[in-house]
CSV table of C-alpha atoms in Angstrom, one decimal:
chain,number,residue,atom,x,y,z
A,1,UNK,CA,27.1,-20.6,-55.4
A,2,UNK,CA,27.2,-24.0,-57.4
A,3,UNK,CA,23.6,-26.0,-57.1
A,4,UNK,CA,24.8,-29.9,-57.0
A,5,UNK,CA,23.2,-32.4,-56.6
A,6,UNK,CA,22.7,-33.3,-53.0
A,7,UNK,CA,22.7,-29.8,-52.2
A,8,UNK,CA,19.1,-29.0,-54.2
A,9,UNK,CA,17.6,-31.9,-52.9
A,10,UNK,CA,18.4,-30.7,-49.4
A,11,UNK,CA,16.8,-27.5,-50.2
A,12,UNK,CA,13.0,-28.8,-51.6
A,13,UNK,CA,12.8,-31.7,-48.8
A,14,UNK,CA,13.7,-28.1,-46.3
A,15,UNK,CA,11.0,-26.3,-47.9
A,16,UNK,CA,8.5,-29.4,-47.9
A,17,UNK,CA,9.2,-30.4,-44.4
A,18,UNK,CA,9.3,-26.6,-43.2
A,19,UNK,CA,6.4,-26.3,-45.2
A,20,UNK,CA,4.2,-29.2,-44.0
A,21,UNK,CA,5.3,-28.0,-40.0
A,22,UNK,CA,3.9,-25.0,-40.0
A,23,UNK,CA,0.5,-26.3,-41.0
A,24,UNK,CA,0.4,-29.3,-38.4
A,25,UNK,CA,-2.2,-29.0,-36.0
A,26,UNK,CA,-1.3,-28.2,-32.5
A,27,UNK,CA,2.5,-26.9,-33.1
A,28,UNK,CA,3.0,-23.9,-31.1
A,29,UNK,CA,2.3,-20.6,-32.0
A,30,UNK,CA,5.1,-18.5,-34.0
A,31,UNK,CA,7.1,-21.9,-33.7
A,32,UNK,CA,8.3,-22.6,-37.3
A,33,UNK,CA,11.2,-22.8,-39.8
A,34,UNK,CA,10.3,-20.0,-42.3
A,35,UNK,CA,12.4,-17.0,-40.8
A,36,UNK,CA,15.5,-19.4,-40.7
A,37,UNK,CA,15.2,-20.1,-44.0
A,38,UNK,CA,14.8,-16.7,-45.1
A,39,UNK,CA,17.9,-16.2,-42.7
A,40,UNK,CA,19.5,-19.2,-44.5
A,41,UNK,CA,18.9,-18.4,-48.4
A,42,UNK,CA,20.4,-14.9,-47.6
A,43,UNK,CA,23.2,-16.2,-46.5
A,44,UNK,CA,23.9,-19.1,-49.2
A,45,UNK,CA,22.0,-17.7,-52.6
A,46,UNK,CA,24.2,-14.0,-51.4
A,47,UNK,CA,24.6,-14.0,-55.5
A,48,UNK,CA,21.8,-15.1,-56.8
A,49,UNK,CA,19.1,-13.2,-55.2
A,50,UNK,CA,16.2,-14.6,-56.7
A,51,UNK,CA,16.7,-18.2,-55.0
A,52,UNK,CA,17.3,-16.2,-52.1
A,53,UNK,CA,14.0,-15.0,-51.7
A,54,UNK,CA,12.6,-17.8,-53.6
A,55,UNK,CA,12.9,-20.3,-51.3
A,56,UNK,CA,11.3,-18.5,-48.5
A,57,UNK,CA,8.3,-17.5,-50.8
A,58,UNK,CA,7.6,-20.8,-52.0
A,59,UNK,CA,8.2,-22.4,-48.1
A,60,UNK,CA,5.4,-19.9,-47.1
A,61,UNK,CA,3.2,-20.2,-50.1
A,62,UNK,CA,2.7,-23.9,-49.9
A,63,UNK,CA,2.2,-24.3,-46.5
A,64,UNK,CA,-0.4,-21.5,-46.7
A,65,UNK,CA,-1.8,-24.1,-49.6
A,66,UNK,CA,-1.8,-26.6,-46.7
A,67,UNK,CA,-3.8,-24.2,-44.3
A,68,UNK,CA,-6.3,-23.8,-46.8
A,69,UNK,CA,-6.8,-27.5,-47.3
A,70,UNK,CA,-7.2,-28.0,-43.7
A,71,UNK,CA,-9.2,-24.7,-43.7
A,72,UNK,CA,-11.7,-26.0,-46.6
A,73,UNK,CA,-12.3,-29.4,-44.7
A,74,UNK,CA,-12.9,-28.2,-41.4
A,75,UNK,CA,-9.9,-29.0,-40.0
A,76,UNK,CA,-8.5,-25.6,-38.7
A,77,UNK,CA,-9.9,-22.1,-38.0
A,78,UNK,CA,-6.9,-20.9,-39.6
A,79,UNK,CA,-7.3,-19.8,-43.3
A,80,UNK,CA,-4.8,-20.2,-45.3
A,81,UNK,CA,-5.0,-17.1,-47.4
A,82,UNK,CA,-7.0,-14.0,-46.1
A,83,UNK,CA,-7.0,-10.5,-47.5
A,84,UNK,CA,-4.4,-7.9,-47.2
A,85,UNK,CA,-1.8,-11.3,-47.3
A,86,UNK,CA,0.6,-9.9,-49.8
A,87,UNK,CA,1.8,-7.3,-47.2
A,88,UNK,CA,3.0,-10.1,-45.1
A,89,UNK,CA,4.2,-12.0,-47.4
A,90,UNK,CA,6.3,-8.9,-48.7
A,91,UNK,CA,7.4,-8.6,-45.1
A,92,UNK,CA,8.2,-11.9,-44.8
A,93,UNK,CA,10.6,-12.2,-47.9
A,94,UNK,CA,12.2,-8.8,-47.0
A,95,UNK,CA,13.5,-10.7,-44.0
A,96,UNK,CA,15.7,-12.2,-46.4
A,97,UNK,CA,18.6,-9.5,-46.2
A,98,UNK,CA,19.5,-10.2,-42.6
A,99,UNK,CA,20.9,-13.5,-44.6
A,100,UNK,CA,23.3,-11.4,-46.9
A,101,UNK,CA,24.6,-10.2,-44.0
A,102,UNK,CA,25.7,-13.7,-42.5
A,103,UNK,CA,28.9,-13.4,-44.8
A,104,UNK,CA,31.1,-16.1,-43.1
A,105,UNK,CA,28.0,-18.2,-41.6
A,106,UNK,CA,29.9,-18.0,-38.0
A,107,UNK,CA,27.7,-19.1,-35.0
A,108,UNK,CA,28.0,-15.5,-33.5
A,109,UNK,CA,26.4,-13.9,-36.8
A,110,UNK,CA,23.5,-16.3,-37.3
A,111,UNK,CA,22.6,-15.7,-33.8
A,112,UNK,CA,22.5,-11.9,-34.4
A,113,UNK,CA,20.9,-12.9,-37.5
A,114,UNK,CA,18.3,-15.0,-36.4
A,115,UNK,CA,17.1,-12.6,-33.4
A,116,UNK,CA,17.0,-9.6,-35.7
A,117,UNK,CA,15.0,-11.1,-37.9
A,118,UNK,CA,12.1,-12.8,-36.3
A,119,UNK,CA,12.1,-9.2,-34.0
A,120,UNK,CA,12.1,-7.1,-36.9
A,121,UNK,CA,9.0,-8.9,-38.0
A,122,UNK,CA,7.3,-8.6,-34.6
A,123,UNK,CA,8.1,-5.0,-34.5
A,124,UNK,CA,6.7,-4.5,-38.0
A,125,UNK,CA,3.7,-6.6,-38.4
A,126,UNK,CA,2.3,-5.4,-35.1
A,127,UNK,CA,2.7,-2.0,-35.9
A,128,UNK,CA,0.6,-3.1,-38.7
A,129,UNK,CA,-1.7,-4.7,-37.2
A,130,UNK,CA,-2.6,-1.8,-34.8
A,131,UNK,CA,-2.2,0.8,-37.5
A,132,UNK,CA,-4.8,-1.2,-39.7
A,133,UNK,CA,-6.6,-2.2,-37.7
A,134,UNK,CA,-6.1,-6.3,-38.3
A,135,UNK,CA,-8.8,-7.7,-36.6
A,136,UNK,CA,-8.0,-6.4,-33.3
A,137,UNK,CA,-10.0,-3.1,-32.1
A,138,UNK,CA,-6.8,-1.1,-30.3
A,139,UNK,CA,-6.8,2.3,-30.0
A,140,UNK,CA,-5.0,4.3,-32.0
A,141,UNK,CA,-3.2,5.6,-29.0
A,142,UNK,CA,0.8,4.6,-27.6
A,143,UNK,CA,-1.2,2.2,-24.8
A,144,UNK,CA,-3.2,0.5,-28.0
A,145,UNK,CA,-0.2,0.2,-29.7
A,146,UNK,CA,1.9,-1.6,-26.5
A,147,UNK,CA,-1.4,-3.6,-25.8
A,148,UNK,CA,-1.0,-4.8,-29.8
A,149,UNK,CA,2.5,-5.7,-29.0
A,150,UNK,CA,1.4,-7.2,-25.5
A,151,UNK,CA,-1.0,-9.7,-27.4
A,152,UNK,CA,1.9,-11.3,-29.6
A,153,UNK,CA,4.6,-12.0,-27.1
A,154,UNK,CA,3.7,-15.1,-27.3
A,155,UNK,CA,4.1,-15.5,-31.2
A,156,UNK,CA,7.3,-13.6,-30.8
A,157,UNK,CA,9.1,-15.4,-28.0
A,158,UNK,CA,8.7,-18.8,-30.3
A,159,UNK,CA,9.6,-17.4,-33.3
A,160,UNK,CA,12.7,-15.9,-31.9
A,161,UNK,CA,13.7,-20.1,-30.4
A,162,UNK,CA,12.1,-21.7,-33.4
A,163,UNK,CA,14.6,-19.0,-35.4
A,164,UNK,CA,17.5,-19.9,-33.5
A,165,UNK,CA,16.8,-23.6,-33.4
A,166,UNK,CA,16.1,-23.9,-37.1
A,167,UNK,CA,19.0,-21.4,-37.9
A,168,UNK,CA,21.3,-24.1,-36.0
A,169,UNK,CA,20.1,-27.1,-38.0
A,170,UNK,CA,20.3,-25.7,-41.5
A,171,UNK,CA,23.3,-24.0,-41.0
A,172,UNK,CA,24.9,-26.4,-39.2
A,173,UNK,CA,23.8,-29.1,-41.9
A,174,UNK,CA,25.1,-26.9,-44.8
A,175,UNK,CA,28.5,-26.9,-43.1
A,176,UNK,CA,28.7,-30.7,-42.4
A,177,UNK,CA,27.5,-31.2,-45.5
A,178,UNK,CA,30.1,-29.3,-47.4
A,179,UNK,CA,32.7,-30.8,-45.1
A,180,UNK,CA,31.5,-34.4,-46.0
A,181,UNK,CA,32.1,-32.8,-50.0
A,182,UNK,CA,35.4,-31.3,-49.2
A,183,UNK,CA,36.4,-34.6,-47.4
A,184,UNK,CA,35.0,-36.6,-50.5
A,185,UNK,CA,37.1,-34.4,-52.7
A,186,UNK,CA,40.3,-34.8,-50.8
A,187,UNK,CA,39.9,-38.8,-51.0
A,188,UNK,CA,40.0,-38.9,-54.8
């Protein structure tokens, strides 16, 4: 893929903006851009892989930056970096492959796309949680493992609209956008 002009400043105001979200006060729960743009950099950096999982990465990192700004002035509960972090953020920008296989970017495939992704995460990163230990005290039995999985519904149920929401807007920006290009092209 060919980074112009427009197109790379479309992608650091996505990570900013996505970035800033997720550390506002008082956004719901699991509601934010960050598995879309994994979903979205799969899809459009296909050969290039380092943007690809680049620009989630760097979306998460600096809004983790953010959380521990608000974090350090008593702003949030919610630290922005806490130990064991490197297993979700490996998690996280794993996610990435469900965009390599959005190969034409139709609406059926980034649907497909964004519900596998943010429920491959809630699947994981419980099991995680619950096998770790995490901060929750579940047994170590199939009922503490359901009663892990019971306690993020929540999460899950707005990552999985948030996914599909934000999935719609980049997507469908990237393709008006390169109509507006291919138009532009035609007309000189």
């Amino acid at each position: 893929m060919k980074l112009n002009r427009s197109l790379v400043i479309s992608l650091v105001l996505t990570i900013f903006l996505s970035a800033v979200y997720r550390a506002m006060p008082n956004r719901p729960w699991g509601f934010a851009p960050q598995f879309a743009i994994a979903l979205f950099a799969g899809a459009i950096f296909v050969k290039d892989k380092k943007w690809a999982f680049a620009l989630p990465l760097v979306s998460m990192f600096i809004s983790d930056l953010l959380y521990q700004f608000l974090y350090n002035k008593g702003l949030t509960e919610i630290p922005g970096f806490y130990k064991g972090q490197w297993v979700n953020y490996l998690l996280f920008t794993s996610l990435t492959i469900f965009g390599f296989m959005v190969h034409s970017q139709k609406p059926l495939q980034v649907l497909g796309a964004s519900i596998a992704t943010p429920t491959t995460f809630f699947l994981i990163s419980n099991f995680m949680v619950w096998a770790g230990g995490g901060g929750l005290k579940r047994p170590k039995t199939f009922e503490g493992l359901m009663m892990c999985y019971n306690d993020a519904l929540p999460f899950y149920a707005n990552s999985l609209m948030a996914t599909a929401i934000f999935s719609a807007i980049l997507f469908g920006g990237y393709y008006f956008l390169n109509q507006s290009i291919a138009k532009k092209n035609i007309s000189l």
